[in-house]
Structure formats: C-alpha cells, structure tokens
Coordinates of C-alpha atoms and ligand atoms in Angstrom, one line a residue:
M1 CA -107.8 11.5 -61.9
L2 CA -110.0 8.8 -60.5
K3 CA -113.4 8.5 -62.2
L4 CA -116.1 6.1 -61.0
F5 CA -119.3 5.6 -62.9
V6 CA -122.1 4.1 -61.0
V7 CA -124.3 2.2 -63.4
F8 CA -127.5 0.6 -62.0
G9 CA -125.9 0.0 -58.6
S10 CA -122.8 -1.7 -59.9
I11 CA -119.5 0.1 -59.9
L12 CA -117.9 0.2 -63.3
A13 CA -114.3 1.4 -63.1
C14 CA -114.4 2.9 -66.6
C15 CA -111.5 5.2 -67.0
Y16 CA -109.5 4.3 -64.0
A17 CA -105.7 4.0 -64.0
A18 CA -103.8 3.6 -60.8
E19 CA -101.8 6.7 -60.2
P20 CA -99.9 8.3 -57.4
A21 CA -101.4 11.3 -55.7
I22 CA -98.4 13.3 -56.7
K23 CA -96.7 12.4 -59.9
P24 CA -92.9 12.3 -59.4
T25 CA -90.6 14.3 -61.5
K26 CA -87.8 12.6 -63.6
G27 CA -84.2 13.5 -63.0
E28 CA -84.8 16.6 -60.8
V29 CA -82.2 17.3 -58.2
W30 CA -82.8 17.5 -54.4
P31 CA -81.9 19.9 -52.9
K32 CA -82.5 22.2 -55.8
P33 CA -79.4 23.6 -57.4
Q34 CA -78.8 27.4 -57.3
E35 CA -78.8 27.7 -61.1
Q36 CA -79.9 25.2 -63.6
E37 CA -80.8 25.1 -67.3
T38 CA -82.3 21.9 -68.6
S39 CA -83.0 21.0 -72.2
E40 CA -85.5 18.6 -73.7
N41 CA -82.5 17.1 -75.5
Y42 CA -81.1 14.1 -73.8
L43 CA -78.2 11.6 -73.9
V44 CA -78.3 7.9 -73.2
L45 CA -76.0 6.5 -70.6
Q46 CA -75.0 2.8 -71.1
P47 CA -73.3 1.6 -67.9
H48 CA -71.0 -0.9 -69.6
T49 CA -69.4 2.0 -71.6
F50 CA -69.7 4.8 -69.1
S51 CA -66.9 6.0 -66.9
F52 CA -65.8 8.9 -64.8
K53 CA -62.6 10.5 -66.1
G54 CA -60.7 11.8 -63.1
P55 CA -58.0 14.5 -63.2
A56 CA -54.4 13.3 -63.4
D57 CA -52.1 14.0 -60.5
I58 CA -54.3 15.9 -58.0
G59 CA -53.0 14.4 -54.8
C60 CA -55.7 12.1 -53.7
P61 CA -56.6 9.5 -56.4
N62 CA -58.0 6.9 -53.9
F63 CA -60.4 9.4 -52.4
L64 CA -61.8 10.2 -55.8
N65 CA -61.8 6.7 -57.2
D66 CA -63.7 5.5 -54.2
A67 CA -66.3 8.2 -54.8
F68 CA -66.5 7.3 -58.5
T69 CA -67.1 3.7 -57.6
R70 CA -69.9 4.6 -55.2
Y71 CA -71.6 6.7 -57.8
W72 CA -71.0 4.4 -60.7
T73 CA -72.6 1.6 -58.7
I74 CA -75.6 3.8 -57.8
I75 CA -76.1 4.7 -61.5
A76 CA -75.4 1.4 -63.0
T77 CA -77.7 -0.6 -60.7
L78 CA -80.6 1.7 -61.3
P79 CA -82.2 -0.6 -64.0
S80 CA -81.9 -3.7 -61.9
Q81 CA -83.3 -2.0 -58.9
Q82 CA -86.3 -1.1 -61.0
G83 CA -86.7 -4.8 -61.9
Q84 CA -85.5 -4.1 -65.4
L85 CA -82.7 -6.4 -66.1
S86 CA -82.0 -6.4 -69.8
E87 CA -79.3 -3.7 -69.5
V88 CA -77.5 -5.4 -66.7
R89 CA -77.7 -8.8 -68.4
G90 CA -76.4 -7.3 -71.6
R91 CA -79.5 -8.1 -73.7
P92 CA -80.2 -5.7 -76.5
Q93 CA -82.4 -2.8 -75.4
K94 CA -85.2 -1.3 -77.3
K95 CA -83.5 1.7 -78.8
F96 CA -86.5 4.0 -78.7
W97 CA -84.2 7.0 -78.9
E98 CA -82.9 6.3 -82.3
A99 CA -86.1 7.6 -83.8
D100 CA -86.4 10.5 -81.4
D101 CA -85.3 14.1 -82.3
N102 CA -84.5 14.9 -78.7
F103 CA -81.8 12.2 -78.6
V104 CA -78.5 13.9 -79.1
G105 CA -75.9 11.2 -78.3
Y106 CA -74.4 8.8 -75.8
L107 CA -72.9 9.9 -72.5
D108 CA -69.7 7.8 -72.4
S109 CA -67.9 9.7 -69.8
L110 CA -68.1 12.5 -67.3
K111 CA -64.8 14.4 -67.1
V112 CA -64.1 15.5 -63.6
E113 CA -61.9 18.6 -63.2
L114 CA -60.4 19.6 -59.9
I115 CA -59.2 23.2 -60.0
G116 CA -57.4 23.2 -56.6
A117 CA -55.1 20.4 -55.5
C118 CA -56.3 17.9 -52.9
A119 CA -53.9 18.2 -49.9
S120 CA -53.8 14.5 -49.0
E121 CA -55.8 11.3 -48.9
A122 CA -56.5 12.1 -45.3
V123 CA -58.1 15.5 -46.0
R124 CA -61.0 16.3 -43.6
P125 CA -64.1 18.5 -44.2
D126 CA -64.3 21.6 -42.0
L127 CA -66.6 24.6 -41.5
G128 CA -66.6 26.9 -44.5
D129 CA -65.1 24.5 -47.0
D130 CA -65.8 25.5 -50.6
E131 CA -68.5 23.0 -51.9
N132 CA -69.2 24.8 -55.1
Y133 CA -69.3 22.9 -58.4
S134 CA -70.4 23.3 -62.0
L135 CA -71.7 20.6 -64.1
T136 CA -72.3 20.5 -67.9
I137 CA -74.0 17.6 -69.6
S138 CA -73.8 18.0 -73.4
N139 CA -73.3 15.9 -76.5
E140 CA -70.2 18.1 -77.0
G141 CA -68.6 16.8 -73.8
S142 CA -69.7 16.6 -70.2
T143 CA -67.7 18.0 -67.3
L144 CA -67.9 18.3 -63.6
S145 CA -65.7 21.0 -62.3
A146 CA -64.9 22.1 -58.7
S147 CA -62.2 23.8 -56.6
T148 CA -62.2 21.1 -53.9
I149 CA -63.0 17.5 -53.6
W150 CA -66.0 18.5 -51.5
G151 CA -67.4 20.3 -54.5
V152 CA -66.6 17.2 -56.6
L153 CA -68.6 15.0 -54.1
R154 CA -71.6 17.4 -54.2
G155 CA -71.4 17.5 -58.0
L156 CA -71.3 13.7 -58.3
E157 CA -74.4 13.5 -56.1
T158 CA -76.2 15.9 -58.4
F159 CA -75.0 14.0 -61.5
S160 CA -76.4 10.7 -60.1
Q161 CA -79.7 12.4 -59.6
L162 CA -79.9 13.8 -63.1
V163 CA -79.8 10.3 -64.5
Y164 CA -83.2 8.6 -64.7
L165 CA -84.9 5.6 -66.3
E166 CA -86.8 5.9 -69.5
G167 CA -88.2 2.5 -70.4
E168 CA -85.2 0.2 -69.6
S169 CA -82.6 2.8 -70.4
L170 CA -80.7 5.4 -68.5
V171 CA -81.1 8.9 -69.9
V172 CA -79.8 12.3 -68.8
N173 CA -81.0 15.6 -70.2
A174 CA -78.6 18.1 -71.5
T175 CA -78.1 20.4 -68.5
I176 CA -75.9 23.2 -67.2
I177 CA -75.7 23.7 -63.4
T178 CA -73.8 26.1 -61.3
D179 CA -74.3 25.2 -57.6
F180 CA -73.2 26.2 -54.1
P181 CA -74.7 25.9 -50.6
R182 CA -76.6 28.7 -49.1
F183 CA -75.2 27.8 -45.6
P184 CA -71.9 26.2 -44.5
H185 CA -73.4 24.2 -41.6
R186 CA -76.1 21.7 -42.6
G187 CA -76.6 19.3 -39.9
L188 CA -78.6 16.3 -38.7
L189 CA -78.7 15.6 -34.9
L190 CA -78.9 11.9 -34.0
D191 CA -79.5 11.1 -30.3
T192 CA -77.9 7.8 -29.3
S193 CA -78.5 8.0 -25.6
R194 CA -82.3 7.8 -25.3
H195 CA -82.3 4.8 -27.6
F196 CA -79.1 3.2 -28.7
Q197 CA -78.7 3.2 -32.5
P198 CA -76.5 0.5 -33.9
V199 CA -73.6 1.5 -36.1
Y200 CA -75.3 0.3 -39.3
I201 CA -78.1 2.8 -38.7
I202 CA -75.7 5.6 -38.3
L203 CA -73.9 4.6 -41.5
Q204 CA -77.3 4.4 -43.3
N205 CA -78.0 7.9 -42.1
L206 CA -74.6 9.1 -43.3
D207 CA -75.5 7.7 -46.8
A208 CA -78.8 9.5 -46.7
M209 CA -77.2 12.7 -45.6
A210 CA -74.8 12.6 -48.5
Y211 CA -77.8 12.0 -50.8
N212 CA -79.2 15.3 -49.4
K213 CA -75.9 17.3 -49.2
F214 CA -75.9 17.5 -45.4
N215 CA -72.4 18.0 -44.1
V216 CA -72.6 17.8 -40.3
L217 CA -73.5 14.8 -38.2
H218 CA -74.3 16.3 -34.8
W219 CA -73.9 13.2 -32.7
H220 CA -75.8 13.6 -29.4
L221 CA -73.8 10.8 -28.0
V222 CA -74.6 10.8 -24.3
D223 CA -77.4 12.1 -22.1
D224 CA -79.3 11.3 -18.9
P225 CA -80.7 7.8 -19.9
S226 CA -77.4 6.2 -21.1
F227 CA -73.7 6.6 -21.8
P228 CA -72.9 4.4 -24.8
Y229 CA -69.5 5.9 -25.6
V230 CA -66.6 3.6 -24.5
S231 CA -64.1 6.1 -23.1
R232 CA -60.4 5.1 -23.2
T233 CA -59.8 7.2 -20.0
Y234 CA -62.9 6.3 -18.1
P235 CA -64.2 3.0 -19.4
E236 CA -66.5 2.7 -16.3
L237 CA -68.7 5.5 -17.8
S238 CA -70.1 3.0 -20.3
E239 CA -69.6 -0.1 -18.2
K240 CA -72.1 1.3 -15.7
G241 CA -73.8 4.0 -17.8
A242 CA -74.7 2.2 -21.0
Y243 CA -77.9 0.3 -21.4
H244 CA -75.7 -2.8 -21.9
P245 CA -71.9 -2.6 -21.4
V246 CA -71.1 -4.8 -24.4
S247 CA -74.0 -4.7 -26.9
K248 CA -75.2 -1.1 -26.5
V249 CA -72.0 0.8 -26.7
Y250 CA -69.7 2.5 -29.3
E251 CA -66.3 1.0 -29.1
Q252 CA -63.4 3.2 -30.2
S253 CA -63.3 1.2 -33.4
D254 CA -67.0 1.9 -34.1
V255 CA -66.4 5.6 -33.6
S256 CA -63.5 5.7 -36.0
K257 CA -65.4 3.7 -38.5
I258 CA -68.3 6.3 -38.4
I259 CA -65.9 9.3 -38.6
E260 CA -64.2 7.8 -41.6
Y261 CA -67.4 6.8 -43.4
A262 CA -68.6 10.4 -42.9
R263 CA -65.3 12.0 -43.9
V264 CA -65.2 10.4 -47.4
R265 CA -68.7 11.7 -47.9
G266 CA -67.7 15.2 -46.9
I267 CA -69.6 15.0 -43.6
R268 CA -68.1 16.3 -40.3
V269 CA -68.9 14.5 -37.1
I270 CA -69.4 16.9 -34.2
P271 CA -69.9 15.0 -30.9
E272 CA -72.0 16.5 -28.2
F273 CA -71.1 15.9 -24.5
N274 CA -73.9 17.8 -22.9
M275 CA -73.1 19.6 -19.6
P276 CA -73.7 20.4 -16.8
S277 CA -77.2 19.0 -17.1
H278 CA -78.3 15.8 -18.8
T279 CA -75.4 13.9 -17.1
E280 CA -77.3 11.4 -14.9
S281 CA -75.7 8.5 -16.7
W282 CA -72.2 9.8 -15.9
G283 CA -73.2 9.6 -12.2
L284 CA -73.8 5.8 -12.4
S285 CA -70.0 5.3 -12.3
H286 CA -68.9 8.8 -11.0
P287 CA -71.5 9.9 -8.5
E288 CA -69.0 12.4 -7.1
L289 CA -69.3 14.5 -10.3
L290 CA -73.0 15.3 -9.6
T291 CA -74.6 17.8 -7.3
A292 CA -76.6 16.0 -4.5
C293 CA -80.1 17.4 -4.4
Y294 CA -81.7 18.3 -1.1
F295 CA -85.3 18.6 -0.2
N296 CA -86.4 20.2 3.1
D297 CA -82.7 20.4 4.0
Q298 CA -82.3 16.6 3.7
P299 CA -80.4 14.8 1.0
W300 CA -82.8 13.6 -1.5
H301 CA -82.6 10.6 -3.8
A302 CA -81.9 12.6 -6.9
M303 CA -78.6 13.8 -8.3
G304 CA -78.5 17.1 -10.1
P305 CA -76.2 18.5 -12.8
L306 CA -72.4 18.4 -12.6
D307 CA -71.1 19.9 -9.4
P308 CA -69.5 23.2 -10.5
T309 CA -67.9 23.9 -7.1
K310 CA -65.4 21.0 -7.0
N311 CA -62.0 21.2 -8.7
T312 CA -62.2 17.4 -9.3
T313 CA -65.1 18.1 -11.7
Y314 CA -62.8 20.1 -13.9
T315 CA -60.0 17.6 -13.6
F316 CA -62.4 14.9 -14.8
L317 CA -63.6 17.1 -17.6
N318 CA -60.1 18.0 -18.6
N319 CA -59.2 14.3 -18.9
L320 CA -62.4 13.4 -20.7
L321 CA -62.4 16.4 -23.2
T322 CA -58.7 15.9 -23.9
E323 CA -59.7 12.4 -25.0
V324 CA -62.7 13.5 -27.0
V325 CA -60.8 16.2 -28.9
D326 CA -58.3 13.5 -29.8
V327 CA -60.9 10.9 -30.8
F328 CA -63.1 13.3 -32.8
P329 CA -60.8 15.3 -35.1
D330 CA -63.3 17.9 -36.1
S331 CA -62.4 21.5 -35.3
H332 CA -65.6 21.8 -33.1
I333 CA -67.3 19.9 -30.3
H334 CA -70.7 20.6 -28.9
I335 CA -70.8 21.1 -25.1
G336 CA -74.6 21.2 -24.8
G337 CA -75.6 23.5 -22.0
D338 CA -79.4 23.2 -22.2
D339 CA -81.9 22.7 -19.4
F340 CA -79.7 23.8 -16.5
S341 CA -81.4 27.0 -15.7
S342 CA -83.9 25.9 -13.1
Y343 CA -80.8 25.5 -10.9
F344 CA -82.9 23.1 -8.8
C345 CA -80.2 21.1 -7.1
W346 CA -77.6 23.8 -7.1
K347 CA -80.0 26.0 -5.1
R348 CA -80.7 23.4 -2.5
N349 CA -77.2 22.0 -1.9
P350 CA -75.5 23.4 1.3
D351 CA -72.0 22.9 -0.1
V352 CA -72.8 24.8 -3.2
K353 CA -74.2 27.7 -1.0
A354 CA -71.0 27.7 1.0
F355 CA -68.9 27.7 -2.1
M356 CA -70.8 30.7 -3.5
S357 CA -70.5 32.7 -0.3
D358 CA -66.7 31.8 0.0
N359 CA -66.1 32.9 -3.6
N360 CA -68.3 36.0 -3.7
I361 CA -70.7 34.4 -6.2
S362 CA -74.1 36.0 -5.6
S363 CA -76.3 34.4 -8.3
Y364 CA -76.8 31.1 -9.9
E365 CA -76.2 32.8 -13.3
Q366 CA -72.7 33.7 -12.0
L367 CA -72.2 30.2 -10.8
A368 CA -73.1 28.9 -14.3
N369 CA -70.8 31.5 -15.7
Y370 CA -68.0 30.1 -13.4
F371 CA -68.7 26.6 -14.7
F372 CA -68.7 27.5 -18.4
Q373 CA -65.6 29.8 -18.1
N374 CA -63.7 26.8 -16.7
V375 CA -64.9 24.5 -19.5
I376 CA -64.2 27.1 -22.2
S377 CA -60.7 27.6 -21.0
L378 CA -60.2 23.9 -21.0
L379 CA -61.3 23.8 -24.6
D380 CA -59.2 26.8 -25.6
S381 CA -56.2 25.1 -24.1
L382 CA -57.1 22.0 -26.3
N383 CA -57.4 24.3 -29.3
S384 CA -61.0 23.1 -29.8
K385 CA -63.8 25.4 -31.0
Y386 CA -67.3 24.7 -29.6
L387 CA -71.0 25.1 -30.0
V388 CA -73.4 25.6 -27.0
W389 CA -77.2 25.4 -26.8
E390 CA -79.0 28.7 -26.5
E391 CA -79.5 28.6 -22.7
V392 CA -75.8 29.3 -22.1
F393 CA -76.2 32.6 -24.0
L394 CA -79.6 33.4 -22.6
N395 CA -78.3 33.0 -19.0
G396 CA -75.7 35.6 -19.6
V397 CA -72.7 33.4 -19.6
T398 CA -69.7 35.4 -20.9
L399 CA -68.9 34.0 -24.3
P400 CA -66.3 35.0 -26.8
N401 CA -67.7 36.5 -30.0
N402 CA -66.6 33.5 -32.0
T403 CA -68.7 31.1 -30.0
T404 CA -71.5 29.4 -32.0
I405 CA -74.9 29.4 -30.2
H406 CA -77.3 26.6 -31.2
V407 CA -80.8 28.0 -31.1
R408 CA -83.4 25.4 -30.5
A409 CA -86.5 26.7 -28.8
D410 CA -89.8 26.7 -30.6
G411 CA -89.7 29.5 -33.2
G412 CA -86.5 30.8 -31.7
F413 CA -86.3 33.9 -34.0
D414 CA -86.0 36.4 -31.1
T415 CA -83.1 34.4 -29.8
L416 CA -81.4 34.2 -33.1
A417 CA -81.9 38.0 -33.4
A418 CA -80.3 38.5 -30.0
V419 CA -77.4 36.1 -30.6
T420 CA -76.4 37.7 -33.9
K421 CA -76.9 41.2 -32.5
A422 CA -74.4 40.3 -29.8
G423 CA -71.9 39.3 -32.5
K424 CA -72.1 35.5 -32.0
F425 CA -72.6 32.9 -34.6
G426 CA -75.9 31.1 -34.8
V427 CA -76.9 27.6 -35.8
Y428 CA -80.7 27.1 -36.0
S429 CA -82.9 24.2 -35.1
G430 CA -86.0 26.0 -33.7
C431 CA -88.6 24.6 -36.1
W432 CA -86.8 21.5 -37.2
Y433 CA -87.5 19.0 -34.4
L434 CA -88.2 15.7 -36.3
D435 CA -89.6 14.1 -33.1
E436 CA -92.6 16.5 -33.4
L437 CA -95.0 14.5 -35.4
S438 CA -98.3 15.6 -36.8
T439 CA -100.4 13.7 -39.2
G440 CA -99.3 12.4 -42.6
S441 CA -95.7 12.8 -43.7
D442 CA -95.6 16.4 -42.3
W443 CA -92.5 17.7 -44.0
Q444 CA -94.1 20.9 -45.3
K445 CA -93.9 22.6 -41.8
F446 CA -90.1 22.1 -41.9
Y447 CA -90.0 23.3 -45.5
E448 CA -92.0 26.4 -44.8
C449 CA -89.8 27.6 -42.0
E450 CA -87.3 30.2 -43.1
L451 CA -84.4 30.6 -40.7
L452 CA -83.5 34.1 -41.6
D453 CA -87.1 35.4 -40.9
F454 CA -85.9 37.2 -37.8
D455 CA -85.4 40.9 -37.1
G456 CA -81.8 41.8 -38.0
T457 CA -79.5 43.5 -40.4
D458 CA -77.7 41.8 -43.3
E459 CA -74.6 41.8 -41.1
H460 CA -76.5 40.0 -38.4
K461 CA -77.9 37.5 -40.8
K462 CA -74.4 36.7 -42.1
L463 CA -73.6 35.3 -38.7
V464 CA -76.1 32.5 -39.1
L465 CA -74.0 29.5 -40.2
G466 CA -76.9 27.2 -41.0
G467 CA -78.9 24.8 -39.0
A468 CA -79.7 21.2 -38.1
A469 CA -82.7 18.9 -38.1
C470 CA -82.9 17.2 -34.7
M471 CA -83.9 13.6 -34.2
W472 CA -84.3 13.4 -30.5
G473 CA -84.3 9.8 -29.4
E474 CA -87.3 9.3 -27.1
T475 CA -89.6 7.7 -29.6
V476 CA -87.2 6.2 -32.2
N477 CA -85.2 3.0 -32.0
E478 CA -83.4 1.2 -34.8
Y479 CA -86.7 -0.1 -36.2
S480 CA -88.4 3.3 -36.6
I481 CA -85.7 5.9 -37.0
M482 CA -85.1 5.8 -40.7
P483 CA -88.7 6.5 -41.9
R484 CA -89.0 9.1 -39.1
V485 CA -86.0 11.0 -40.3
W486 CA -86.4 10.5 -44.1
P487 CA -87.6 12.3 -46.1
R488 CA -88.6 14.8 -43.5
A489 CA -85.0 15.9 -43.0
S490 CA -84.8 16.3 -46.8
A491 CA -87.1 19.3 -46.4
V492 CA -84.5 20.9 -44.0
A493 CA -81.7 19.9 -46.4
E494 CA -83.3 22.0 -49.2
K495 CA -83.7 25.0 -46.8
L496 CA -80.1 24.9 -45.9
W497 CA -78.6 24.3 -49.4
S498 CA -81.0 25.9 -51.9
A499 CA -81.7 29.6 -52.6
Q500 CA -83.9 31.4 -50.1
D501 CA -86.7 31.8 -52.7
V502 CA -87.0 28.1 -53.2
N503 CA -89.8 28.0 -50.6
D504 CA -92.9 26.7 -52.2
S505 CA -93.8 23.3 -50.8
E506 CA -96.4 22.6 -53.5
A507 CA -93.8 23.1 -56.2
A508 CA -91.4 20.9 -54.2
R509 CA -93.8 18.0 -53.8
P510 CA -93.2 16.2 -57.1
R511 CA -89.5 16.6 -56.7
L512 CA -89.6 15.2 -53.2
E513 CA -91.8 12.3 -54.5
E514 CA -89.0 11.4 -56.9
H515 CA -86.3 12.0 -54.3
G516 CA -88.1 9.7 -51.8
C517 CA -88.3 6.9 -54.3
R518 CA -84.7 7.6 -55.3
I519 CA -83.3 7.1 -51.8
N520 CA -85.6 4.1 -51.3
R521 CA -83.9 2.5 -54.3
R522 CA -80.6 3.3 -52.7
G523 CA -81.6 1.3 -49.6
I524 CA -82.9 4.1 -47.3
A525 CA -86.2 3.3 -45.6
S526 CA -87.7 6.7 -46.3
Q527 CA -91.5 7.1 -45.8
P528 CA -93.8 8.3 -48.6
P529 CA -93.9 12.1 -48.6
N530 CA -97.2 12.8 -50.3
G531 CA -99.9 10.2 -49.7
P532 CA -100.9 7.4 -52.0
G533 CA -98.3 6.6 -54.5
V534 CA -95.8 4.0 -55.9
C535 CA -92.2 4.1 -56.7
L536 CA -91.7 2.9 -60.3
Ligands
NAG601 C1 -59.3 24.6 -6.5 O1 -58.6 25.3 -7.5 C2 -58.5 26.7 -7.2 C3 -57.9 27.4 -8.5 O2 -56.8 26.6 -9.0 C4 -57.6 26.9 -6.0 O3 -57.5 28.2 -5.7 C5 -58.3 26.1 -4.8 O4 -57.5 26.2 -3.7 C6 -58.6 24.7 -5.2 N1 -59.4 24.1 -4.2 C7 -59.1 23.0 -3.6 C8 -60.0 22.5 -2.5 O5 -58.1 22.3 -3.9
NAG602 C1 -68.0 40.6 -4.6 O1 -68.6 40.9 -5.8 C2 -69.2 42.1 -5.9 C3 -70.0 42.2 -7.2 O2 -70.2 41.0 -7.8 C4 -68.1 43.2 -5.8 O3 -68.7 44.5 -5.9 C5 -67.3 43.0 -4.6 O4 -66.2 43.9 -4.6 C6 -66.8 41.6 -4.4 N1 -66.2 41.4 -3.2 C7 -65.0 40.8 -3.0 C8 -64.5 40.6 -1.6 O5 -64.3 40.3 -4.0
NAG603 C1 -61.9 33.2 -30.6 O1 -61.1 34.3 -30.9 C2 -60.1 34.5 -30.0 C3 -59.4 35.8 -30.2 O2 -59.5 36.1 -31.6 C4 -59.1 33.3 -30.1 O3 -58.1 33.4 -29.2 C5 -59.9 32.0 -29.8 O4 -59.1 30.9 -30.1 C6 -61.1 31.9 -30.7 N1 -61.9 30.8 -30.3 C7 -62.7 30.1 -31.1 C8 -63.5 29.1 -30.4 O5 -62.7 30.3 -32.3
NAG604 C1 -68.5 41.3 -30.3 O1 -69.5 41.6 -31.2 C2 -70.2 42.8 -30.8 C3 -71.4 43.0 -31.7 O2 -70.9 43.0 -33.0 C4 -69.2 44.0 -30.7 O3 -69.9 45.1 -30.3 C5 -68.1 43.7 -29.8 O4 -67.1 44.7 -29.9 C6 -67.4 42.4 -30.2 N1 -66.4 42.0 -29.1 C7 -65.2 41.7 -29.4 C8 -64.3 41.3 -28.3 O5 -64.8 41.6 -30.6
NAG605 C1 -90.9 32.8 -50.9 O1 -89.9 33.6 -51.5 C2 -90.5 34.8 -52.2 C3 -89.3 35.4 -53.0 O2 -88.2 35.7 -52.1 C4 -91.1 35.7 -51.2 O3 -91.7 36.8 -51.9 C5 -92.2 34.9 -50.5 O4 -92.8 35.7 -49.5 C6 -91.7 33.6 -49.9 N1 -92.7 32.9 -49.3 C7 -92.7 32.3 -48.1 C8 -93.9 31.5 -47.7 O5 -91.8 32.5 -47.3

C-alpha cells in the first residue's frame, strides 16, 4: 500500500515500499492442476546434487534424457537468472532452513516412472494422447508417474514450476498433484503469411507453448499476402509468392526443424493451406488456379478464389496436398475454407456460369460443395484427416461426421451448438483472437470466456475437442509478436487445460503474475499481465 504524507507542502514518503500492483505467488503452477494438495513443509533442492532418475528400459531413453536436460537446466539456472550467483559458483549458502520447522529435507532426485512403454524414439504426439500424470514431492521420496511420455513432459513442466527461490536457495513445497487436461486439442495459431516470422520466433513460441501445456501449433502458413512455404513440387509458389524468395521463406529444412522441435515437446504441428479463398499469393506463380473476376461483364483486374470448375485445379491440389501430407506428419491438416461465401468472383465469371449450367449446379452453395467434396476425397485418398473453418459447415457443404469444424466468429456459441448437434467435432476460437487488443494487458476477457457455454446436451459438449488462441498476423512482426501473444495466450491455456470451475480471473492474477515472470526468466518476452510490477 502506497502511503504519502503531505507535510507543510513537502512530500515525505514515510511508509513507502516499492511493491508490484499484484504480488506474485511462489511456486504455483500455470495452468492450474486438476487436483493439488500443498503443504507448508518444504524441501531444498541443490542443483549440484539433484538429478532425475529415469525408468530403466522403456524404449526411448534419448527422448527422456533430452527432456531431463532441458528441465534440469531451467531449474538449475534459476538462481543465476535472478542475479543470485552463490549457488552456481558453489559458495556456501545461508542455510536459513536449518532452523526452520517447515524444512523437511533435501530433494536429491525425482524418480520418473513410465507405466506404459515408449514405442520408439520417433514417437509423435497425436489427438487424444494420454497426457495424465501424477506427481508427489515428499521427504519420503518424490515421484513423477505417467502412462505415456507426453504425461511425463507435462509433469516435468509442472515440477519445474513448483520449484521457487527463497533467498538464494531453491525450495519446493511438499505437494501431491493428480493432473490431466480438460481438452485434447489446445492450440495456438501463428500466421506467417501476413508477416513473415523467422524460424527462431516460431521456436520461441514452441518453448512458451510447452511452458503453458499447449499441444497444437496451428501453422497458418500461407494466405493472400504471401506464400513463404518452399514447396518441393511447386517451388515457384514461394519464388514468386513470398515477400522475398530467399530470406522470407521456410525451406524444407526449416519446416522439419520446427516439426522436430515441437515433437519432442509434445506439440503437434497442423499446417493450414487455406482454400478456396485467401489464395491470391498462389496466383502470383499460378494465375490459372484462380477465378478471374468480371465487372460489368468485362474482365476485371482482380482474381478471385481457386477456380472450382477446372480439373487442373484438382490436379494441382492433389500434387500439393500429397506433398503437404508427406512433409507434415500429423494425422490432420487444416484446409481453411473461410471467407468464400460472398462468391463475388464465382458469380461474375462466365466460364463458371457455363460450368454450372452444364453440370446441373444451381447454386453457389452447391458449387462450394462440389469443390470441397473433391478436396475431401483427395484427403481421404491420402489418409489425412482435416479441420475446416466454420463457413464450410455453415454453407451446407456435405461433411462426414468425423470432420472437425473450427468455430471462429465472435462469440460463436450458436455455431458450436449447431456443429455439435449435427454430430461434428468442434474446435473453438470465437473469443480468443489475440489480435483484438483493448487497453492494458487484457487477458481477462480471454480467461472469462467459457467455451462450453452454449446450448447443448452433455453428448454435444463431448464433441468439443478444445480450442485455439489465434495470433492473426496483420499487426505483428518478429519484433512485436512475443509480448502480443504472451501471457495473453496463457489465459487460453488455462481454459483448455484446467477444470471448468477454474474461472475467476481475480484469483488467477497473482499466479499469472508469477507465471509471466517465470517465462520472462526462461527467455520469453512476455508482457506484464497486471500493471505496475517487477520480476524478482
Ligand atoms: C474433368 O474430370 C471429370 C471427372 O473425372 C471428367 O468427366 C471431365 O471430362 C473432365 N473434364 C475435362 C475438360 O477434362
Ligand atoms: C438437376 O438437379 C436437380 C436438383 O438439384 C434434379 O432434380 C434434376 O434431376 C437434375 N437434372 C439432371 C439432368 O441431372
Ligand atoms: C470418417 O469416417 C469414415 C467412416 O467411418 C472413414 O472412412 C473416414 O476415414 C473418416 N475420416 C476422417 C477424416 O476421420
Ligand atoms: C452424424 O451425426 C448425427 C447427429 O449425431 C446423426 O444423426 C447421424 O446419423 C450421423 N451420421 C452418420 C453417417 O453417422
Ligand atoms: C465459475 O464456475 C462456477 C462453478 O462451476 C460457476 O458457478 C460460476 O458461474 C462460474 N463463473 C463464471 C464467470 O463463469
């Protein structure tokens, strides 16, 4: 509390101590675990004696050892990142705990148990993986236990967050946690078409995603403004369609680096190739793919969405998607499908009209249906599952029940209700557009949005697989994206992981204050969440 005493016109700061507006918690976990008991008793962790004790003979020692190294480094460098160096330099610490009744012992190791075997070093995360874990920190032995390596990764993240600095020492309270995600699909959309984002920015975001238990990078890779993906089959797409053919592109080696970096953090990479709209950049090298727009029956300067009437469009898409499904090993791709429903250029193009009358297609909805049926059968033949934006569903395109509809419009609850009532899966982004900025750090509006607040039965609500925070790229480049996304996306992370009743943003504030500082220390340029403050 700031107290100023005005004495005879001079300001005397009597009882003033500089303090943050919101005092951060210590060793609280973000997103909040499903079940947690914490004691006042604590253990002291000395980095030079601490180690993870992995399971013997579980099939993927390298995968686990790399994760142990990442988390050991995060924990062990905590004192030095706080500017407190005696521990790292091996000088004796002040052992305040020796005279403290709550001190119950040293934490020399965390035993990691894997109940199921790990199939191989090359194992990939997929939709519906078991990410459950349980974690016990006690002076009688500390254990992290999970059925899968994905659960181990989530548990290691939690463990790293339980450890905090007291004075110059690392302490961790005696704790019992049983944890699991509320939803299987917890995504962040990054748009690399409107502004190119260098590979290092994507990797930083993957780190931050792991610190928030996100598990899907929805890579909105290409769009109208630019085509930065270097295709093996059609290299001219980026040669002509990228902002720069060499410096503003993702080479195949960049893409595999990103996918691998994500994989070992338990994050899936789902690329989006948005169609039929948002394809202007494709037309810079392949104008024949696009529908020519007409105005007053004359060809106009604009080119519309992909031309659904030409067989060559589908030949091209077949070649491109065959490559994409090979390059991106995830079970799903996102084929977009937003913003096509004005049918502006389709309506005005005489060849499209002729095709429709020749093929007994009497509405533009039917024409869109024809387009998507062709794309869907391509994907079925490639054995790839897919997500589409809500417009595809709302325009009455015939979709199999196991399609996932990505609901994005403001609010969007009516759409989510309709999608699940129709037996389709839903992924929700309606109130999680990170490009929508209000004043301050404005994360509460994301936090206070409950995705299951729509009219539907329990059966319908079960079809909601989760959601994604969307960082559309108009107003962010490599210099501004990190603080725009973080910690605002952390609010969404907690909605998607934690229990439904974890919904009080005032209660969340001190934990988010700590979490923001925590990811700052780990190198993420997260903006302050709660007004005046300081990370100590
Ligand atoms: C386009 O493909 C359809 C279906 O395979 C076929 O019936 C039609 O003749 C083809 N059109 C052209 C112009 O090749
Ligand atoms: C054209 O479509 C309409 C309804 O969409 C259908 O009733 C009609 O039989 C079709 N005609 C031909 C020649 O396929
Ligand atoms: C959807 O289900 C059908 C029939 O069960 C199956 O053939 C198809 O592969 C599935 N597609 C997806 C995208 O899961
Ligand atoms: C799709 O889901 C709806 C609603 O649950 C159901 O009525 C319909 O029979 C399902 N269709 C198929 C092909 O399973
Ligand atoms: C938060 O969750 C509680 C318990 O489920 C519920 O009663 C309350 O209405 C929720 N509050 C908001 C703002 O959603």
